[in-house]
PDB file of C-alpha atoms in Angstrom:
ATOM      1  CA  MET A  31     -10.169   1.673  -6.073  1.00  0.00           C
ATOM      2  CA  THR A  32      -7.316   2.268  -3.642  1.00  0.00           C
ATOM      3  CA  PHE A  33      -3.555   1.919  -3.468  1.00  0.00           C
ATOM      4  CA  CYS A  34      -2.254   1.282   0.043  1.00  0.00           C
ATOM      5  CA  LEU A  35       1.219  -0.168   0.497  1.00  0.00           C
ATOM      6  CA  GLY A  36       2.820  -1.255   3.749  1.00  0.00           C
ATOM      7  CA  MET A  37       6.505  -2.224   3.858  1.00  0.00           C
ATOM      8  CA  LYS A  38       8.551  -3.691   6.692  1.00  0.00           C
ATOM      9  CA  VAL A  39      12.331  -3.466   6.429  1.00  0.00           C
ATOM     10  CA  GLU A  40      14.974  -3.939   9.082  1.00  0.00           C
ATOM     11  CA  GLU A  41      15.165  -0.193   9.742  1.00  0.00           C
ATOM     12  CA  GLY A  42      11.446   0.343  10.185  1.00  0.00           C
ATOM     13  CA  LEU A  43       8.082   0.672   8.468  1.00  0.00           C
ATOM     14  CA  VAL A  44       6.836   2.607   5.437  1.00  0.00           C
ATOM     15  CA  GLY A  45       3.171   3.202   4.661  1.00  0.00           C
ATOM     16  CA  ILE A  46       1.994   4.791   1.402  1.00  0.00           C
ATOM     17  CA  ALA A  47      -1.628   5.549   0.508  1.00  0.00           C
ATOM     18  CA  ASP A  48      -3.318   7.411  -2.311  1.00  0.00           C
ATOM     19  CA  THR A  49      -6.219   9.717  -1.518  1.00  0.00           C
ATOM     20  CA  ARG A  50      -8.654   9.385  -4.416  1.00  0.00           C
ATOM     21  CA  ILE A  51     -12.173   8.143  -3.716  1.00  0.00           C
ATOM     22  CA  THR A  52     -14.558   7.534  -6.611  1.00  0.00           C
ATOM     23  CA  THR A  53     -18.284   7.481  -5.871  1.00  0.00           C
ATOM     24  CA  GLY A  54     -20.372   7.101  -8.990  1.00  0.00           C
ATOM     25  CA  THR A  55     -19.337  10.027 -11.171  1.00  0.00           C
ATOM     26  CA  GLN A  56     -17.773  11.963  -8.283  1.00  0.00           C
ATOM     27  CA  ARG A  57     -14.112  11.978  -7.333  1.00  0.00           C
ATOM     28  CA  ILE A  58     -13.030  13.317  -3.971  1.00  0.00           C
ATOM     29  CA  THR A  59      -9.840  13.411  -1.919  1.00  0.00           C
ATOM     30  CA  ALA A  60      -9.779  11.750   1.498  1.00  0.00           C
ATOM     31  CA  ARG A  61      -7.175  10.190   3.775  1.00  0.00           C
ATOM     32  CA  LYS A  62      -6.904   6.404   3.761  1.00  0.00           C
ATOM     33  CA  VAL A  63      -4.243   6.256   6.473  1.00  0.00           C
ATOM     34  CA  SER A  64      -4.853   7.202  10.096  1.00  0.00           C
ATOM     35  CA  THR A  65      -2.686   7.208  13.212  1.00  0.00           C
ATOM     36  CA  HIS A  66      -3.878   6.160  16.654  1.00  0.00           C
ATOM     37  CA  GLU A  67      -2.124   6.398  20.022  1.00  0.00           C
ATOM     38  CA  TYR A  68      -2.310   3.939  22.883  1.00  0.00           C
ATOM     39  CA  GLY A  69      -0.670   5.755  25.748  1.00  0.00           C
ATOM     40  CA  GLU A  70       2.432   7.122  24.050  1.00  0.00           C
ATOM     41  CA  GLN A  71       2.628   4.265  21.556  1.00  0.00           C
ATOM     42  CA  PRO A  72       1.430   5.223  18.045  1.00  0.00           C
ATOM     43  CA  ILE A  73       0.186   2.842  15.369  1.00  0.00           C
ATOM     44  CA  PHE A  74      -1.017   3.487  11.827  1.00  0.00           C
ATOM     45  CA  VAL A  75      -3.931   1.943   9.942  1.00  0.00           C
ATOM     46  CA  MET A  76      -4.434   2.006   6.164  1.00  0.00           C
ATOM     47  CA  THR A  77      -7.654   0.763   4.597  1.00  0.00           C
ATOM     48  CA  SER A  78      -9.246  -0.161   1.299  1.00  0.00           C
ATOM     49  CA  GLY A  79     -12.924  -0.867   0.698  1.00  0.00           C
ATOM     50  CA  LEU A  80     -16.181   0.902   1.499  1.00  0.00           C
ATOM     51  CA  ARG A  81     -15.521   4.227   3.200  1.00  0.00           C
ATOM     52  CA  SER A  82     -18.583   3.934   5.436  1.00  0.00           C
ATOM     53  CA  VAL A  83     -17.431   0.562   6.769  1.00  0.00           C
ATOM     54  CA  ARG A  84     -13.942   1.907   7.377  1.00  0.00           C
ATOM     55  CA  ASP A  85     -15.131   5.001   9.242  1.00  0.00           C
ATOM     56  CA  LYS A  86     -17.517   3.055  11.460  1.00  0.00           C
ATOM     57  CA  ALA A  87     -14.994   0.347  12.381  1.00  0.00           C
ATOM     58  CA  LEU A  88     -12.258   2.869  13.215  1.00  0.00           C
ATOM     59  CA  THR A  89     -14.681   4.988  15.253  1.00  0.00           C
ATOM     60  CA  TYR A  90     -15.468   1.919  17.330  1.00  0.00           C
ATOM     61  CA  PHE A  91     -11.746   1.167  17.662  1.00  0.00           C
ATOM     62  CA  ASP A  92     -10.981   4.718  18.818  1.00  0.00           C
ATOM     63  CA  GLU A  93     -13.642   4.326  21.512  1.00  0.00           C
ATOM     64  CA  VAL A  94     -11.972   1.141  22.742  1.00  0.00           C
ATOM     65  CA  MET A  95      -8.629   2.936  22.952  1.00  0.00           C
ATOM     66  CA  GLU A  96     -10.111   5.963  24.723  1.00  0.00           C
ATOM     67  CA  GLU A  97     -11.909   3.840  27.295  1.00  0.00           C
ATOM     68  CA  ASN A  98      -8.769   1.790  27.845  1.00  0.00           C
ATOM     69  CA  ASP A  99     -10.854  -1.363  28.117  1.00  0.00           C
ATOM     70  CA  GLU A 100      -8.261  -3.594  26.491  1.00  0.00           C
ATOM     71  CA  PRO A 101      -4.529  -3.672  27.327  1.00  0.00           C
ATOM     72  CA  PHE A 102      -2.544  -3.344  24.116  1.00  0.00           C
ATOM     73  CA  ASP A 103       1.061  -4.146  25.009  1.00  0.00           C
ATOM     74  CA  LYS A 104       1.648  -5.936  21.710  1.00  0.00           C
ATOM     75  CA  LEU A 105       0.473  -4.834  18.287  1.00  0.00           C
ATOM     76  CA  TYR A 106      -1.315  -8.080  17.468  1.00  0.00           C
ATOM     77  CA  LYS A 107      -3.689  -7.357  20.369  1.00  0.00           C
ATOM     78  CA  ALA A 108      -4.630  -4.030  18.787  1.00  0.00           C
ATOM     79  CA  VAL A 109      -5.086  -5.817  15.458  1.00  0.00           C
ATOM     80  CA  ASN A 110      -7.399  -8.315  17.152  1.00  0.00           C
ATOM     81  CA  SER A 111      -9.405  -5.398  18.549  1.00  0.00           C
ATOM     82  CA  ILE A 112      -9.739  -3.819  15.097  1.00  0.00           C
ATOM     83  CA  ALA A 113     -10.828  -7.226  13.800  1.00  0.00           C
ATOM     84  CA  ARG A 114     -13.564  -7.359  16.444  1.00  0.00           C
ATOM     85  CA  GLN A 115     -14.830  -3.948  15.361  1.00  0.00           C
ATOM     86  CA  ILE A 116     -14.866  -5.048  11.718  1.00  0.00           C
ATOM     87  CA  ARG A 117     -16.914  -8.111  12.667  1.00  0.00           C
ATOM     88  CA  ARG A 118     -19.201  -5.858  14.703  1.00  0.00           C
ATOM     89  CA  VAL A 119     -19.821  -3.625  11.686  1.00  0.00           C
ATOM     90  CA  ALA A 120     -20.339  -6.708   9.516  1.00  0.00           C
ATOM     91  CA  LYS A 121     -22.989  -7.965  11.919  1.00  0.00           C
ATOM     92  CA  GLU A 122     -24.716  -4.568  11.880  1.00  0.00           C
ATOM     93  CA  ASP A 123     -24.445  -3.607   8.213  1.00  0.00           C
ATOM     94  CA  LYS A 124     -23.357  -6.474   5.944  1.00  0.00           C
ATOM     95  CA  LYS A 125     -26.871  -7.689   5.122  1.00  0.00           C
ATOM     96  CA  ALA A 126     -28.152  -4.199   4.303  1.00  0.00           C
ATOM     97  CA  LEU A 127     -25.094  -3.494   2.163  1.00  0.00           C
ATOM     98  CA  ALA A 128     -25.576  -6.743   0.251  1.00  0.00           C
ATOM     99  CA  GLU A 129     -29.236  -5.886  -0.376  1.00  0.00           C
ATOM    100  CA  ALA A 130     -28.041  -2.594  -1.872  1.00  0.00           C
ATOM    101  CA  GLY A 131     -25.569  -4.418  -4.110  1.00  0.00           C
ATOM    102  CA  LEU A 132     -22.496  -3.379  -2.103  1.00  0.00           C
ATOM    103  CA  ARG A 133     -19.713  -5.668  -0.922  1.00  0.00           C
ATOM    104  CA  PHE A 134     -18.397  -5.733   2.624  1.00  0.00           C
ATOM    105  CA  ASN A 135     -14.776  -5.617   1.502  1.00  0.00           C
ATOM    106  CA  LEU A 136     -12.710  -3.784   4.111  1.00  0.00           C
ATOM    107  CA  HIS A 137      -9.002  -4.670   4.131  1.00  0.00           C
ATOM    108  CA  ALA A 138      -6.492  -3.001   6.441  1.00  0.00           C
ATOM    109  CA  LEU A 139      -2.753  -2.696   6.993  1.00  0.00           C
ATOM    110  CA  VAL A 140      -1.759  -2.047  10.600  1.00  0.00           C
ATOM    111  CA  GLY A 141       1.780  -1.097  11.595  1.00  0.00           C
ATOM    112  CA  GLY A 142       3.680   0.035  14.676  1.00  0.00           C
ATOM    113  CA  GLN A 143       5.540  -1.169  17.760  1.00  0.00           C
ATOM    114  CA  LEU A 144       3.903  -1.353  21.177  1.00  0.00           C
ATOM    115  CA  ALA A 145       5.553  -1.665  24.578  1.00  0.00           C
ATOM    116  CA  ARG A 146       6.237  -5.410  24.580  1.00  0.00           C
ATOM    117  CA  ASP A 147       6.919  -5.814  20.870  1.00  0.00           C
ATOM    118  CA  GLU A 148      10.565  -6.751  20.404  1.00  0.00           C
ATOM    119  CA  GLU A 149      10.533  -5.129  16.979  1.00  0.00           C
ATOM    120  CA  HIS A 150       8.265  -3.165  14.682  1.00  0.00           C
ATOM    121  CA  LYS A 151       5.311  -5.118  13.285  1.00  0.00           C
ATOM    122  CA  LEU A 152       3.077  -4.941  10.219  1.00  0.00           C
ATOM    123  CA  TYR A 153      -0.162  -6.897   9.729  1.00  0.00           C
ATOM    124  CA  MET A 154      -2.599  -7.343   6.871  1.00  0.00           C
ATOM    125  CA  LEU A 155      -6.200  -7.675   8.056  1.00  0.00           C
ATOM    126  CA  TYR A 156      -8.951  -9.298   5.968  1.00  0.00           C
ATOM    127  CA  PRO A 157     -12.689  -8.453   5.899  1.00  0.00           C
ATOM    128  CA  GLN A 158     -13.462 -11.599   7.895  1.00  0.00           C
ATOM    129  CA  GLY A 159     -11.257 -10.357  10.746  1.00  0.00           C
ATOM    130  CA  ASN A 160      -8.399 -12.821  10.251  1.00  0.00           C
ATOM    131  CA  TRP A 161      -4.889 -11.500   9.665  1.00  0.00           C
ATOM    132  CA  VAL A 162      -1.351 -12.338   8.550  1.00  0.00           C
ATOM    133  CA  GLU A 163       1.912 -10.790   9.706  1.00  0.00           C
ATOM    134  CA  VAL A 164       4.278  -9.345   7.124  1.00  0.00           C
ATOM    135  CA  SER A 165       7.497 -11.367   7.217  1.00  0.00           C
ATOM    136  CA  GLN A 166      11.121 -10.898   6.187  1.00  0.00           C
ATOM    137  CA  GLY A 167      10.575 -13.191   3.214  1.00  0.00           C
ATOM    138  CA  SER A 168       7.686 -11.083   1.889  1.00  0.00           C
ATOM    139  CA  PRO A 169       8.356  -7.609   3.300  1.00  0.00           C
ATOM    140  CA  TYR A 170       5.321  -5.792   1.881  1.00  0.00           C
ATOM    141  CA  TYR A 171       1.600  -5.977   1.231  1.00  0.00           C
ATOM    142  CA  ILE A 172      -0.564  -3.937  -1.128  1.00  0.00           C
ATOM    143  CA  ILE A 173      -4.306  -3.592  -0.604  1.00  0.00           C
ATOM    144  CA  GLY A 174      -6.604  -2.207  -3.259  1.00  0.00           C
ATOM    145  CA  GLU A 175      -5.086  -1.977  -6.737  1.00  0.00           C
ATOM    146  CA  SER A 176      -2.232  -4.427  -6.198  1.00  0.00           C
ATOM    147  CA  GLY A 177      -1.272  -5.673  -9.651  1.00  0.00           C
ATOM    148  CA  TYR A 178       0.696  -2.841 -11.199  1.00  0.00           C
ATOM    149  CA  GLY A 179       3.314  -2.084  -8.525  1.00  0.00           C
ATOM    150  CA  LYS A 180       4.006  -5.636  -7.386  1.00  0.00           C
ATOM    151  CA  SER A 181       6.478  -6.514 -10.140  1.00  0.00           C
ATOM    152  CA  LEU A 182       8.743  -3.579  -9.287  1.00  0.00           C
ATOM    153  CA  LEU A 183       8.729  -4.262  -5.541  1.00  0.00           C
ATOM    154  CA  ASP A 184       9.401  -7.970  -6.039  1.00  0.00           C
ATOM    155  CA  ARG A 185      12.571  -7.009  -7.901  1.00  0.00           C
ATOM    156  CA  VAL A 186      13.973  -4.243  -5.705  1.00  0.00           C
ATOM    157  CA  LEU A 187      12.646  -4.561  -2.133  1.00  0.00           C
ATOM    158  CA  ARG A 188      14.319  -6.776   0.465  1.00  0.00           C
ATOM    159  CA  TYR A 189      14.142  -6.876   4.247  1.00  0.00           C
ATOM    160  CA  ASP A 190      17.633  -5.363   4.482  1.00  0.00           C
ATOM    161  CA  SER A 191      16.768  -2.491   2.110  1.00  0.00           C
ATOM    162  CA  PRO A 192      17.344   0.965   3.665  1.00  0.00           C
ATOM    163  CA  LEU A 193      14.243   2.858   4.742  1.00  0.00           C
ATOM    164  CA  ASP A 194      14.791   5.573   2.131  1.00  0.00           C
ATOM    165  CA  LEU A 195      15.105   3.009  -0.668  1.00  0.00           C
ATOM    166  CA  ALA A 196      11.849   1.400   0.466  1.00  0.00           C
ATOM    167  CA  LEU A 197      10.143   4.803   0.332  1.00  0.00           C
ATOM    168  CA  LYS A 198      11.539   5.490  -3.130  1.00  0.00           C
ATOM    169  CA  GLY A 199      10.529   2.066  -4.432  1.00  0.00           C
ATOM    170  CA  GLY A 200       7.089   2.393  -2.885  1.00  0.00           C
ATOM    171  CA  CYS A 201       6.478   5.745  -4.551  1.00  0.00           C
ATOM    172  CA  LEU A 202       7.522   4.289  -7.914  1.00  0.00           C
ATOM    173  CA  ALA A 203       5.158   1.358  -7.350  1.00  0.00           C
ATOM    174  CA  PHE A 204       2.422   3.938  -6.777  1.00  0.00           C
ATOM    175  CA  GLU A 205       3.423   5.733 -10.000  1.00  0.00           C
ATOM    176  CA  ALA A 206       3.194   2.462 -11.933  1.00  0.00           C
ATOM    177  CA  THR A 207      -0.291   1.959 -10.502  1.00  0.00           C
ATOM    178  CA  ARG A 208      -1.418   5.534 -11.119  1.00  0.00           C
ATOM    179  CA  ASN A 209      -0.355   5.323 -14.766  1.00  0.00           C
ATOM    180  CA  SER A 210      -2.591   2.298 -15.343  1.00  0.00           C
ATOM    181  CA  ALA A 211      -5.496   2.790 -12.921  1.00  0.00           C
ATOM    182  CA  ILE A 212      -7.561   5.945 -13.367  1.00  0.00           C
ATOM    183  CA  ASP A 213      -9.103   5.721  -9.890  1.00  0.00           C
ATOM    184  CA  VAL A 214      -5.747   5.931  -8.058  1.00  0.00           C
ATOM    185  CA  SER A 215      -4.157   9.358  -7.763  1.00  0.00           C
ATOM    186  CA  TYR A 216      -2.403  12.092  -5.790  1.00  0.00           C
ATOM    187  CA  PRO A 217      -2.081  13.541  -3.201  1.00  0.00           C
ATOM    188  CA  LEU A 218      -0.005  10.732  -1.690  1.00  0.00           C
ATOM    189  CA  ASP A 219       0.120  10.205   2.074  1.00  0.00           C
ATOM    190  CA  VAL A 220       3.267   8.688   3.601  1.00  0.00           C
ATOM    191  CA  VAL A 221       3.916   7.419   7.129  1.00  0.00           C
ATOM    192  CA  LEU A 222       7.369   6.403   8.379  1.00  0.00           C
ATOM    193  CA  TYR A 223       8.359   4.574  11.528  1.00  0.00           C
ATOM    194  CA  ARG A 224      11.966   3.957  12.575  1.00  0.00           C
ATOM    195  CA  ARG A 225      12.542   0.846  14.665  1.00  0.00           C
ATOM    196  CA  ASP A 226      12.356   1.355  18.460  1.00  0.00           C
ATOM    197  CA  SER A 227      11.614   5.093  18.078  1.00  0.00           C
ATOM    198  CA  HIS A 228       7.918   4.902  19.089  1.00  0.00           C
ATOM    199  CA  GLU A 229       7.354   7.909  16.836  1.00  0.00           C
ATOM    200  CA  ILE A 230       5.435   7.987  13.550  1.00  0.00           C
ATOM    201  CA  VAL A 231       6.021  10.813  11.073  1.00  0.00           C
ATOM    202  CA  GLU A 232       3.526  11.743   8.376  1.00  0.00           C
ATOM    203  CA  HIS A 233       3.860  13.659   5.123  1.00  0.00           C
ATOM    204  CA  ARG A 234       1.647  14.419   2.126  1.00  0.00           C
ATOM    205  CA  TYR A 235       3.156  14.609  -1.361  1.00  0.00           C
ATOM    206  CA  GLU A 236       1.600  16.476  -4.246  1.00  0.00           C
ATOM    207  CA  GLN A 237       2.305  15.262  -7.772  1.00  0.00           C
ATOM    208  CA  SER A 238       4.636  18.178  -8.470  1.00  0.00           C
ATOM    209  CA  GLU A 239       6.935  17.091  -5.629  1.00  0.00           C
ATOM    210  CA  THR A 240       7.641  13.642  -7.072  1.00  0.00           C
ATOM    211  CA  ALA A 241       7.432  14.586 -10.765  1.00  0.00           C
ATOM    212  CA  GLU A 242      11.211  14.770 -11.251  1.00  0.00           C
ATOM    213  CA  MET A 243      11.698  11.232  -9.953  1.00  0.00           C
ATOM    214  CA  ALA A 244       8.777   9.864 -11.988  1.00  0.00           C
ATOM    215  CA  GLU A 245      10.044  11.488 -15.185  1.00  0.00           C
ATOM    216  CA  TRP A 246      13.584  10.224 -14.535  1.00  0.00           C
ATOM    217  CA  TRP A 247      12.267   6.699 -14.002  1.00  0.00           C
ATOM    218  CA  GLN A 248      10.178   6.769 -17.186  1.00  0.00           C
ATOM    219  CA  ARG A 249      13.057   8.111 -19.249  1.00  0.00           C
ATOM    220  CA  ASN A 250      15.535   5.551 -17.935  1.00  0.00           C
ATOM    221  CA  MET A 251      13.136   2.632 -18.431  1.00  0.00           C
ATOM    222  CA  GLU A 252      12.738   3.613 -22.082  1.00  0.00           C
ATOM    223  CA  GLU A 253      16.489   4.010 -22.558  1.00  0.00           C
ATOM    224  CA  SER A 254      17.201   0.711 -20.788  1.00  0.00           C
ATOM    225  CA  LEU A 255      14.766  -1.080 -23.094  1.00  0.00           C
ATOM    226  CA  ILE A 256      16.592   0.302 -26.119  1.00  0.00           C
ATOM    227  CA  ARG A 257      19.996  -0.759 -24.703  1.00  0.00           C
ATOM    228  CA  ALA A 258      18.851  -4.212 -23.581  1.00  0.00           C
ATOM    229  CA  PRO A 259      20.631  -7.187 -25.271  1.00  0.00           C
ATOM    230  CA  ALA A 260      18.903  -7.997 -28.553  1.00  0.00           C
ATOM    231  CA  ASP A 261      20.933 -10.834 -30.113  1.00  0.00           C
ATOM    232  CA  TRP A 262      18.307 -13.355 -28.976  1.00  0.00           C
ATOM    233  CA  MET A 263      15.754 -11.731 -31.318  1.00  0.00           C
ATOM    234  CA  GLY A 264      17.874 -12.346 -34.404  1.00  0.00           C
ATOM    235  CA  ASP A 265      16.292 -15.633 -35.492  1.00  0.00           C
ATOM    236  CA  VAL A 266      12.724 -14.395 -35.529  1.00  0.00           C
ATOM    237  CA  LEU A 267      13.592 -11.005 -37.055  1.00  0.00           C
ATOM    238  CA  ASN A 268      15.587 -12.731 -39.802  1.00  0.00           C
ATOM    239  CA  LYS A 269      12.444 -14.637 -40.731  1.00  0.00           C
ATOM    240  CA  LEU A 270      10.769 -11.290 -41.424  1.00  0.00           C
ATOM    241  CA  SER A 271      13.715 -10.236 -43.582  1.00  0.00           C
ATOM    242  CA  GLU A 272      13.476 -13.464 -45.550  1.00  0.00           C
ATOM    243  CA  LYS A 273       9.862 -12.575 -46.362  1.00  0.00           C
ATOM    244  CA  ASN A 274      10.945  -9.061 -47.456  1.00  0.00           C
ATOM    245  CA  VAL A 275       9.068  -7.475 -44.561  1.00  0.00           C
ATOM    246  CA  VAL A 276      10.553  -4.093 -43.635  1.00  0.00           C
ATOM    247  CA  PHE A 277      10.575  -3.233 -39.930  1.00  0.00           C
ATOM    248  CA  LYS A 278      11.985  -0.411 -37.845  1.00  0.00           C
ATOM    249  CA  THR A 279      14.743  -1.351 -35.408  1.00  0.00           C
ATOM    250  CA  SER A 280      15.228   0.208 -31.987  1.00  0.00           C
ATOM    251  CA  GLN A 281      18.947  -0.552 -31.924  1.00  0.00           C
ATOM    252  CA  PRO A 282      21.263   2.463 -32.223  1.00  0.00           C
TER     253      PRO A 282
END
């Protein structure tokens, strides 16, 4: 499984991707985020799904960019080109994959800002080649293992959140996922894009680099649970007392 998270806030874009790939009994480390340049305009692509499908589709896309066959002055045009390459791979390989019991399940997050884009853009691309744009009302998408980090991001991430807060929240969403999903793990690749900069920066985090934050978060969640209002539990706990059932309380 995979954890890839793309976030769009007013300040810019944040992309976060784990690097674990599980094949049968083997676990390897490989990048799931790549950067591509059209002229001097960079974009990033994060993927989940079969590695072979991903590599083939992006190889085809790189060829399109190198040959300059298609003018990409807006990001959606590049997304459409990636979609065409995904459909091309599906036409070539989907039947054979299905016969081998494998699903054609490539999802992608594509972010950046090309020459005629008025602002930075982020798109989520489906295996069928259709896509949706990330909006202010829902400023993030997760592909891969999406269930564990969503609750945190729904509570803390807004379009007007600072870029650094988005990065922090995204890394904690990854931690929540890593704690519950054994096939998601470090190293963690991060890409950042500041609005109108036309520059993407990349960084790889090892577990030791984010351990202090993860431990702080775990400790404070436990302490917050202990301090949370408990009067509402009185009625049901009193019923235990009436039955002479002894229980341990968490209240100080």
